[in-house]
């Protein structure tokens, strides 16, 4: 072993001991003596200590990873931020640690997560009573010789809501969204007036399930998909079965587009673009249902717009250079602050609070 | 001792480690001696700086390196002419030494993540829990069901690997691909 390797090994051993619990004055004296014995000891120690301190920046990658859990290798080579998938949560749950303060904290967080799941489940039933301001207007009438039921559902900013529709389907509304439903004997007609909604459609071959958003309609029989309105078009994400995208009510049949599971389609003025992804990748577009949004190599300008869909406090990207920065990762959409903090740490982004806005500048 | 000197040394000298190691690799033919050379250069720089801090730390670092190599070469020549490199190579102007690109915070983070993923599994777990989740070594030991002594050993191991990456030497030595990688970093390296 070369001289420098031996010294480095010793320095590392000192560093680790210094880092351990119950560092005593005697040990400190021993370390001081070792450091003073040779400048080579000192420089080796400084070098390792400084790097070890730097490793603290791994925290920027650890945001969102639950306590007591270690992200899989390479998870962040995709992005500077960690993608936290469902599989990780399972690991955390099975990591039943022996009782310790930290394990307690891990369990607490785990409990909180379960609690929030339970909350969202309860909310499905108790939403009307709760402060989520879910408006349900039920009307009964006669239409086309058959019973028609209509309802309006809406969510305020920063809330999502799941509602059971009268046909047995389930709709999950994203933040600041609004749908009206009209259930007749021949058709289940949903009007997405604003925002985004995810539908789990109950099978009923006799009554197609039609979601209309502006000039486009998405037609399904029994499947799972989401429709979202954007300023210049609509986005459709299909996670099960097949839906048909129809350009407008009564449009010619050739404009129909079949979208199988895994499709992410954007339909705008200039036509339709479709990405075919693995279903689990397509699901990422729907992680808002669990309180998250996910980015992959997404320009910051888009990521900011995404956050703004969910929050009253808006992120404003001040210059094009900042807007072009690519971000990736899995974020809780309610936690704008954490996102902004990570931008500051991981990128050369400066953030200023201006009243109810967070303004981002490149440095 | 002088804490500000230690900080100065980390921030003004150690940041050039990748460039220094590259330089040594280019002009010194025996790669197994580079770690020792680096240490010796650091010692000289540190001791000189303890008396008075050099105006231009980077120039001082490379001048020290060049003097040391010349000195070594003189002594080595007695043993074998082949063993040492071209003496003219030492007289590289500081400006010619490929200037260390100012790494963006993101690139630094990326390098750190790479270093972290290089750690053996157990070591990686220990470093994560200790450094990111800020558990104490004792808590890490309890969580992973290993002894505190093992935790300490893993931390020592982890610190060394991370240091080599943080300062860029490992990356610089392992391949010339580092530059290419960092070029992509800004424009989306996702896939």
XYZ file of C-alpha atoms in Angstrom, chain A residues 66 69 84-94 110 113-114 117 292 330 332:
20
model
C -39.680 8.585 2.931
C -35.892 4.212 2.754
C -40.567 8.083 -6.221
C -42.627 5.222 -7.547
C -45.248 3.092 -5.940
C -42.786 0.234 -5.529
C -40.759 2.369 -3.162
C -43.687 2.849 -0.905
C -44.033 -0.873 -0.615
C -40.412 -1.167 0.433
C -41.001 1.413 3.099
C -43.982 -0.424 4.406
C -42.107 -3.704 4.626
C -46.234 6.179 6.875
C -49.671 8.820 4.223
C -52.231 6.159 4.998
C -55.346 8.022 1.644
C -48.295 14.361 -7.054
C -41.927 13.506 -8.544
C -46.294 16.917 -4.233
